[in-house]
XYZ file of C-alpha atoms in Angstrom:
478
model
C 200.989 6.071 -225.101
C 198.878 6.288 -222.345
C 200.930 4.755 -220.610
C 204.029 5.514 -221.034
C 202.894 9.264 -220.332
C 201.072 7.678 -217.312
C 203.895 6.450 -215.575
C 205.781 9.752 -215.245
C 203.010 11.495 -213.584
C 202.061 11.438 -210.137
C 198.817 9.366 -208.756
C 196.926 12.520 -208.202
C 197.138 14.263 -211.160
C 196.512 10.920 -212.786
C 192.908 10.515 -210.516
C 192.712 14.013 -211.836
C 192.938 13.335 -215.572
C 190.533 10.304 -215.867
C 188.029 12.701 -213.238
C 187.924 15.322 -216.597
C 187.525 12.765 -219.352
C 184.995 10.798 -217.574
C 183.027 14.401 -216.882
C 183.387 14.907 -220.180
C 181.750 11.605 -221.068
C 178.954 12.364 -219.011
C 178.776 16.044 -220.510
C 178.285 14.852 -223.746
C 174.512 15.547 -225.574
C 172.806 11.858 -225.577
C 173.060 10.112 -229.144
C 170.382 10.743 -231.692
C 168.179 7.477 -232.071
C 169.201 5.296 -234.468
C 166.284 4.398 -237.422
C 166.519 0.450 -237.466
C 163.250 0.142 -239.191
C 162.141 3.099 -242.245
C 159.271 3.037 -244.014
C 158.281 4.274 -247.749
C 154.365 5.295 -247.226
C 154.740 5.028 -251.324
C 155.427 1.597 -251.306
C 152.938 -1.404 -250.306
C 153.719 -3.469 -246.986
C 155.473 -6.536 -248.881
C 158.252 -3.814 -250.430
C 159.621 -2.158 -247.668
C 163.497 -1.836 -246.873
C 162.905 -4.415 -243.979
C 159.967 -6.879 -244.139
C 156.749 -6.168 -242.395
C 154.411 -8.821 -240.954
C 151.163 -9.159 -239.802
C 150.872 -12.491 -237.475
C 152.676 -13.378 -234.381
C 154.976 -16.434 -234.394
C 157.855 -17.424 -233.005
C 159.363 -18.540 -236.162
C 159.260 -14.608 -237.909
C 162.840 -13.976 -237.888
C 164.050 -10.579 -236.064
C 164.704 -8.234 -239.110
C 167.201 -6.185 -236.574
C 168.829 -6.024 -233.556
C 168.806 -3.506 -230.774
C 171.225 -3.151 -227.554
C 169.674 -2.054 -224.531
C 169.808 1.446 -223.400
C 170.726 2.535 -226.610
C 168.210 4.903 -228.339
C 166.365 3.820 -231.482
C 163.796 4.613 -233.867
C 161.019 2.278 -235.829
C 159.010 3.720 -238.405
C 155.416 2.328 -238.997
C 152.934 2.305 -241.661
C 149.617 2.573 -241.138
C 147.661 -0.659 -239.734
C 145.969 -1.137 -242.928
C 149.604 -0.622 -244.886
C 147.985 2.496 -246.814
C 145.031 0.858 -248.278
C 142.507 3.395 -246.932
C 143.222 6.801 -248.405
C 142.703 10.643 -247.747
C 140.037 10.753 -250.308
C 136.414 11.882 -250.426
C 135.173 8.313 -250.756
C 134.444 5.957 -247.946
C 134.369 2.537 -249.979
C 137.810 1.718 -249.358
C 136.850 1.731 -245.769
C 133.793 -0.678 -246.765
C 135.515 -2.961 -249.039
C 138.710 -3.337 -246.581
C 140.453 -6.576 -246.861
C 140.758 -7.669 -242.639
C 142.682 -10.482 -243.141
C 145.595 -8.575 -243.781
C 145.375 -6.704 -240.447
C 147.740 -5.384 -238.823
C 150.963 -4.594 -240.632
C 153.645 -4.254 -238.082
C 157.331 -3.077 -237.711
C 159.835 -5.609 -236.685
C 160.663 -8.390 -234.875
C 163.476 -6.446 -233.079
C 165.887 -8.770 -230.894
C 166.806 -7.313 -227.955
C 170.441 -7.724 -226.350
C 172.299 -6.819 -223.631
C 175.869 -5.134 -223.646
C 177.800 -7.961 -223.904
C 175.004 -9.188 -227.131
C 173.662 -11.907 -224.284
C 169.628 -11.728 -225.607
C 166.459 -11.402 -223.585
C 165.719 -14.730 -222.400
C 162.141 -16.399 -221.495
C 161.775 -15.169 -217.933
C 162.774 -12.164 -218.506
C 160.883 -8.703 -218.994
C 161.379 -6.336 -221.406
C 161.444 -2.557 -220.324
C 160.335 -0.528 -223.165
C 160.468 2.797 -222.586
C 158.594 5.187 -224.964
C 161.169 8.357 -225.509
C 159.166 10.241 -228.304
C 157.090 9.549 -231.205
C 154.456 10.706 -233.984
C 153.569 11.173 -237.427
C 155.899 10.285 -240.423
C 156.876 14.065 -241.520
C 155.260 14.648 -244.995
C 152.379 12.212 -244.050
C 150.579 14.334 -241.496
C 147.080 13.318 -242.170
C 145.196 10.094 -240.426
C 141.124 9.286 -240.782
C 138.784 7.185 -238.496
C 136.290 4.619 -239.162
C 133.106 2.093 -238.700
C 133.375 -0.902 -241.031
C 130.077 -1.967 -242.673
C 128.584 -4.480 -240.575
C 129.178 -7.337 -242.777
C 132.821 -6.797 -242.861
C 134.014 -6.198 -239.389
C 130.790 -4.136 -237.638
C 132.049 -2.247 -234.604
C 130.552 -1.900 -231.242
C 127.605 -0.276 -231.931
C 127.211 -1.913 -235.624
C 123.378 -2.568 -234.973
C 122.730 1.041 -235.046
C 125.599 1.853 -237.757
C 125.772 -0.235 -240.231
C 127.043 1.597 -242.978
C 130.594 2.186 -243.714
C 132.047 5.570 -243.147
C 135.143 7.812 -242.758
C 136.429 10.794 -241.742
C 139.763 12.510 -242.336
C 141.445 14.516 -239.854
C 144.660 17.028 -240.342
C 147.308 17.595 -237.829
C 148.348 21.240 -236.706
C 151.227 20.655 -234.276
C 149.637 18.710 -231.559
C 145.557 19.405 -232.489
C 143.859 17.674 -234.888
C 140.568 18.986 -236.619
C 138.543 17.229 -239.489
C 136.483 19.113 -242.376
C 134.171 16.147 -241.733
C 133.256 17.043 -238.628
C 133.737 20.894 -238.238
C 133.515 22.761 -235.177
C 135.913 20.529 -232.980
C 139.545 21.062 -232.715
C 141.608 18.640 -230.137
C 145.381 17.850 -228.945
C 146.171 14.244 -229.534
C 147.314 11.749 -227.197
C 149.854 10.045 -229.643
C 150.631 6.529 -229.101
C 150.875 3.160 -230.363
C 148.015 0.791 -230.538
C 149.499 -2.101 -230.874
C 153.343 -3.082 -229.303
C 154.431 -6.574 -228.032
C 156.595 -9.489 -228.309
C 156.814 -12.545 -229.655
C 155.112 -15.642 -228.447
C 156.864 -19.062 -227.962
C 155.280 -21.861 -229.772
C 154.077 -23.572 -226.693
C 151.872 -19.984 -225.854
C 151.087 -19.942 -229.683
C 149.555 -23.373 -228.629
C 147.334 -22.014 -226.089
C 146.579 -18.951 -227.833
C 144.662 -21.282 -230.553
C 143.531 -24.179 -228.573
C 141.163 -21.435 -226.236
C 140.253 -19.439 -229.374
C 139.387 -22.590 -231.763
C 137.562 -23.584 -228.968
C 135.559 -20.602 -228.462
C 135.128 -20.301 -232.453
C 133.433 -23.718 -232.879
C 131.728 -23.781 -229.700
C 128.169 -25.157 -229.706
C 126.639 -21.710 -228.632
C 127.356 -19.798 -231.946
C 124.514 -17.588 -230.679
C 126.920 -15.464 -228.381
C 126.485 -12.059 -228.819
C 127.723 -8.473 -227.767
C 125.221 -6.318 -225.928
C 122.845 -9.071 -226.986
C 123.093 -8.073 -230.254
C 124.376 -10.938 -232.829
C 127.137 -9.282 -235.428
C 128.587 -10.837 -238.309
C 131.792 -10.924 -236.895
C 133.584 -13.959 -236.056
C 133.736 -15.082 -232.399
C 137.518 -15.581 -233.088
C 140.488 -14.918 -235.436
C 141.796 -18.341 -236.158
C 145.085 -18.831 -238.271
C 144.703 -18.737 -241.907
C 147.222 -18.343 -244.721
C 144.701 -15.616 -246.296
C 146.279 -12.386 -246.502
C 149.339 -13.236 -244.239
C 152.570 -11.242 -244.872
C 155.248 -13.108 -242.318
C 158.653 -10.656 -242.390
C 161.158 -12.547 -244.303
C 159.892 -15.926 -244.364
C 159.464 -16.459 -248.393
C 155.671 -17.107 -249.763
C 155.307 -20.127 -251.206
C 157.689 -22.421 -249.333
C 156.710 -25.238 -246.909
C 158.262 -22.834 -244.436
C 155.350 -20.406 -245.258
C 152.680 -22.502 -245.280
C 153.979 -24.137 -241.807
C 153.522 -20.605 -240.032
C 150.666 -19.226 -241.686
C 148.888 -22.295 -240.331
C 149.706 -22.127 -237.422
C 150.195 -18.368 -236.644
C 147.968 -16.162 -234.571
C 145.878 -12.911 -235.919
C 146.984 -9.290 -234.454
C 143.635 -8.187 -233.676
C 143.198 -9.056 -230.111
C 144.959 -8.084 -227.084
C 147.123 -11.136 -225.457
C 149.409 -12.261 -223.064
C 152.125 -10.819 -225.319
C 150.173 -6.859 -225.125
C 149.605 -6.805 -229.115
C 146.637 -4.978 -229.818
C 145.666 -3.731 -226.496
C 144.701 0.509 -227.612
C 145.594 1.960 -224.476
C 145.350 5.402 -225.335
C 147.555 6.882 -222.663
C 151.314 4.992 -223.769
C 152.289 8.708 -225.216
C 155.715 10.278 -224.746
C 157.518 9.035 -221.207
C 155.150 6.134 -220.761
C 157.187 2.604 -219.671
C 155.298 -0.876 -220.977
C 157.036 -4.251 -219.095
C 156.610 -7.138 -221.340
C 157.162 -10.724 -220.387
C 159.362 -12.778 -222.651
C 158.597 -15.609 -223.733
C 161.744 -16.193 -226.705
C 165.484 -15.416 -227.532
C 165.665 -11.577 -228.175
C 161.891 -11.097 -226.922
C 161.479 -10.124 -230.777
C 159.364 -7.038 -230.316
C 157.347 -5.691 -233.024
C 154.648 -2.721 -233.393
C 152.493 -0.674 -235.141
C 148.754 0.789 -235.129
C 149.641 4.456 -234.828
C 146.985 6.465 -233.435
C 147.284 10.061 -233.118
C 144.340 10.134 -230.667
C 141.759 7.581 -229.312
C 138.704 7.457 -226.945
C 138.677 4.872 -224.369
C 137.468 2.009 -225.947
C 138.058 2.529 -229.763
C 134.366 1.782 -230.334
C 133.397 2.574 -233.708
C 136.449 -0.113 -234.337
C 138.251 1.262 -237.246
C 138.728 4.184 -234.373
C 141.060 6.201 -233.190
C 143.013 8.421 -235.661
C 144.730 6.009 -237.536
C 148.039 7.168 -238.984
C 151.481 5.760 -240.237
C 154.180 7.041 -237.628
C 157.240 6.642 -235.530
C 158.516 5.173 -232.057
C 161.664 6.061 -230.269
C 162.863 3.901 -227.728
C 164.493 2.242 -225.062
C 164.698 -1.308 -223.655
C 165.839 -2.483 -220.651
C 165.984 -5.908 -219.506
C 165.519 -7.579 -216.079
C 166.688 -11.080 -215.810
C 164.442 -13.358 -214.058
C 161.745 -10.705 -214.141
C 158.188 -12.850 -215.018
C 158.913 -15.098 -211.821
C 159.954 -11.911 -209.924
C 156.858 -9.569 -210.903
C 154.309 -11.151 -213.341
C 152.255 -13.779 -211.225
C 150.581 -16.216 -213.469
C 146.785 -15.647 -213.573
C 145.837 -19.204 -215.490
C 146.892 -22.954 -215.513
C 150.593 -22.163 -216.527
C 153.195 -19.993 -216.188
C 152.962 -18.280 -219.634
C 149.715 -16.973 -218.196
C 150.932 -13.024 -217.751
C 150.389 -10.042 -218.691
C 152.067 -6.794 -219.414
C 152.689 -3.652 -216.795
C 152.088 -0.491 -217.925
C 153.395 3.173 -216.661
C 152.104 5.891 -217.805
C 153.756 9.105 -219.075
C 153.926 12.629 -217.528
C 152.696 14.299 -220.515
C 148.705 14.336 -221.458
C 146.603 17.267 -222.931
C 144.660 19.277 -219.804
C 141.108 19.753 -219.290
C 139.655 20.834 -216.690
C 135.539 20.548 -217.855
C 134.163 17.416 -218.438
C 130.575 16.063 -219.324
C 129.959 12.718 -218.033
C 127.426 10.380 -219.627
C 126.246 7.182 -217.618
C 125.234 4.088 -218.603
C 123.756 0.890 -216.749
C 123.340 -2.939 -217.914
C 120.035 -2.115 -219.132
C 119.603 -2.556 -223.072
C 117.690 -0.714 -225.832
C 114.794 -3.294 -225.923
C 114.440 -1.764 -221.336
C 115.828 -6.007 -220.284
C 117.679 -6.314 -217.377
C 121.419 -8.096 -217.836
C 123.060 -9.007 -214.823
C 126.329 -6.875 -214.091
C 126.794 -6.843 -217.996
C 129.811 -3.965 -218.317
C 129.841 -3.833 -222.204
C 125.425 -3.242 -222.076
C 126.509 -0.471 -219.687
C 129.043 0.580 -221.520
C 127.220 1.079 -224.558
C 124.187 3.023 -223.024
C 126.925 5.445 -222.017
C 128.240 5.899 -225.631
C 124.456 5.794 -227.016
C 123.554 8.361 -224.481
C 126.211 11.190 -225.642
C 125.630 10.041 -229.106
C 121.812 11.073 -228.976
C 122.936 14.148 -226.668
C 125.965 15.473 -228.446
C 123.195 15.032 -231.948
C 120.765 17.557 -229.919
C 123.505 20.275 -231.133
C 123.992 20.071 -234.966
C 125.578 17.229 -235.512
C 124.804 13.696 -237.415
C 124.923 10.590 -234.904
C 127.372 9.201 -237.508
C 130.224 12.287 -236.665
C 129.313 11.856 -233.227
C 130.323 7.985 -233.071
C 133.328 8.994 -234.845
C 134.105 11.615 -232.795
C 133.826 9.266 -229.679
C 135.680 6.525 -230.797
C 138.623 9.288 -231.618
C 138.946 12.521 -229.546
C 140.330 12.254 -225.870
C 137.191 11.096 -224.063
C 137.309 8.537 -221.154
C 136.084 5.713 -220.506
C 135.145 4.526 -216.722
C 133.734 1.250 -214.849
C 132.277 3.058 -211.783
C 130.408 -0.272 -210.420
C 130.743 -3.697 -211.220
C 129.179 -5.313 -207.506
C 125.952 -3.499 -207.247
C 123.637 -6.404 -208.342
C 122.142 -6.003 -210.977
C 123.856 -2.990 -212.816
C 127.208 -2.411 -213.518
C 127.361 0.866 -214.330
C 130.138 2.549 -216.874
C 130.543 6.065 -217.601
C 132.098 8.176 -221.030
C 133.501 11.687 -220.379
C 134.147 14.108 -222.965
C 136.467 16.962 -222.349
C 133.525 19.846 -223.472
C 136.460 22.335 -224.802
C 137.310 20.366 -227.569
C 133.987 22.212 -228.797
C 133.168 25.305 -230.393
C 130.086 25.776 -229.051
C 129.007 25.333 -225.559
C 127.325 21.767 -225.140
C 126.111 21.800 -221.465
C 122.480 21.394 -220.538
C 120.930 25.102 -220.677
C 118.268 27.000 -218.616
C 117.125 28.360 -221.947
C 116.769 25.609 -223.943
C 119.016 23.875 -227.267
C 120.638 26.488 -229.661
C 118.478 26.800 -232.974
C 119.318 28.636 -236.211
C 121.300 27.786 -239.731
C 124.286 27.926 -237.881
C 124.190 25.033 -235.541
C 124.160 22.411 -238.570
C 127.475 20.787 -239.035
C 127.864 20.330 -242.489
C 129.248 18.699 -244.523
C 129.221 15.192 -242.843
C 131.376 12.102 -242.397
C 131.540 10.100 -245.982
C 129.212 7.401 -245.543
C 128.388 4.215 -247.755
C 124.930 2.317 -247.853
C 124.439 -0.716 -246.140
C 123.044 -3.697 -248.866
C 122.539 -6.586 -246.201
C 119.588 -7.392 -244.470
C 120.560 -7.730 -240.854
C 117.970 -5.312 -238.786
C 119.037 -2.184 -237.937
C 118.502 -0.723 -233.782
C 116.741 2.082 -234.188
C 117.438 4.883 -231.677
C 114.574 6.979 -229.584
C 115.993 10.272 -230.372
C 114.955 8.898 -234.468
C 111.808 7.490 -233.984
């Protein structure tokens, strides 16, 4: 009809005509996201609408498929797929299984307009549009894991399982377990990447088997030795893998051979950078058809460096997203930092929109350790005097050392390197915005606040510790 009707009009009012409706087109309010991937919080991992899984392989089939540019949303249980709970107990937190860490949303193949999919070479452009917590499930909690199941980075001081369970009011969060603090939350995603081909799969176990049964068992962090496993290796033990069904050869292929979630890789996985909020851009390398992207890990806030482990404010949540994809883009912009190509990592961008603070308290820390030994440039020593220093600080002012390490490991602080050449300390730094307070925490002319007042009470839910692994004590306790 078109035309027909076309043909008896002149050219101009014809240029006209298509000027309108293409004005119109771009006129038009964008599309509401499309939900690819819902989630029950009332229902375990393993009975979702669309299968979870918690290993990367290349073999985990794509449980949908997303067009560039075209808005979408992915809903996410929590990491530990509900099995810690807003209760006033911390065992679940003690007696967590870790092998079924982390559940994620997903894979999601990516295609272009004409349904072409991402290709190895290529990067992904994943834009972050918005995102937060499920609505009705407004509530996360933060965490140290007893030392004998998973430890943290300060386990040799805090052993003990504990927990604490924060609300969300609009953008703050505040916890009755540890009162007097009120913050806005950085929402993001801890954990977002694709998927491995089987030839980086390879890799990714050869270097970690190696480093797992490696002669010197007696590697430690901060020269401290933990419980914890050097290294991740592939078990079938608590592995949920999407759609592939348990109990087939198929199964037991990939669960042999597929990697853990818990580390940060090539892929970005489980990298906690706190600052991928709202507007934020991540460019992923592809390494398969589809780049089959998956995610999870919500955190409604985290400190730089997650350090009490189970730490940030771990919630279930949503993404809402964009990809984009650049042909040719790993040879183009990723340049290889190992033996082969695969050898990349992610770029990041970082969003517009973070919470303000204008006050800071800065704790410093050099690669000097409890015991007064000199380690040579040693960030993670340094690191941790910087955390152990506000710990026994922030302490001076009411609160346990327990809500403290919590409270690190959660609210907006920031981590820093400042020196890493000055032989022989590296020195690191922890900032903590001091308004998140309701008391004023700077050194005074007049000495500490006293009174009935200044005890924070009650405390974080804490579990005893059974082993016999010594315990650091700190100076601020003897």
């Amino acid at each position: 009809q078109f035309t027909v009707w076309s043909q008896q009009l002149p050219y101009f009012q014809i240029f006209w005509f298509l000027d309108v409706v293409e004005d119109c087109f771009l006129c038009m309010a964008p599309c509401s996201p499309k939900l690819v991937i819902p989630i029950n919080v009332k229902r375990k991992p393993w009975e979702q609408e669309k299968a979870l899984h918690n290993r990367w392989h290349p073999d985990i089939p794509p449980v949908a498929e997303v067009t560039e540019e075209v808005l979408f949303r992915v809903e996410m249980i929590d990491w530990t797929g509900g099995a810690i709970g807003d209760n006033s107990s911390a065992e679940d937190v003690k007696c967590l299984d870790l092998s079924t860490v982390h559940y994620l949303s997903g894979p999601i193949k990516i295609v272009d307009a004409s349904f072409v999919p991402a290709k190895p070479g290529d990067i992904l452009v994943v834009e972050i549009c918005n995102l937060g917590p499920l609505p009705g499930d407004e509530w996360g909690y933060t965490g140290t894991f007893d030392r004998e199941n998973g430890g943290g980075f300060l386990t040799d001081h805090f052993p003990c399982a504990t927990k604490a369970i924060w609300y969300f009011d609009g953008i703050y969060a505040y916890s009755p377990h540890i009162p007097g603090v009120r913050f806005p939350g950085l929402t993001h995603p801890g954990l977002i990447g694709t998927a491995p081909s089987k030839e980086l799969l390879d890799i990714w176990n050869r270097r970690e088997e190696t480093l797992e049964n490696s002669v010197t068992q007696s590697i430690k962090l901060c020269d401290v030795l933990h419980t914890r496993p050097l290294a991740n290796l592939p078990k079938g033990e608590g592995a949920l893998l999407g759609m592939i069904k348990t109990g087939t050869s198929e199964w037991e292929r990939i669960a042999a051979e597929a990697a853990r979630t818990i580390p940060g890789r090539e892929n970005g996985g489980n990298c906690d950078i706190k600052n991928l909020s709202r507007g934020s851009k991540i460019y992923f390398p592809v390494f398969v058809d589809g780049a089959n992207l998956s995610m999870g890990d919500m955190h409604f806030s985290q400190g730089d460096g997650e350090v009490s482990f189970c730490g940030a404010i771990e919630m279930s949540g949503f993404l809402e997203l964009k990809c984009e994809i650049i042909r040719g883009g790993m040879e183009k912009y990723l340049t290889p930092m190992g033996p082969t190509k695969l050898h990349v990592n992610p770029i990041f961008e970082i969003g517009p929109l973070e919470p303000q603070f204008s006050e800071w308290l800065v704790f410093e820390g050099i690669s000097v350790d409890e015991k007064g030994r000199q380690h040579y440039l040693d960030a993670s020593v340094a690191y941790k005097r910087a955390v152990l220093n506000a710990i026994d600080y922030l302490s001076k002012f009411g609160y346990s050392r327990e809500q403290v390490y919590l409270l690190l490991s959660c609210c907006p602080c920031e981590g820093r390197l400042a020196s890493i050449v000055d032989t022989p300390n590296a020195v690191a730094t922890i900032s903590i915005p001091t308004a998140i307070f309701d008391q004023d925490i700077r050194p005074q002319k007049q000495g500490l606040p006293i009174g009935p007042r200044l005890i924070r009470r009650p405390d974080v839910l804490k579990c005893t510790y059974d082993a016999s692994l010594p315990v650091t004590k700190s100076q601020a306790s003897v």
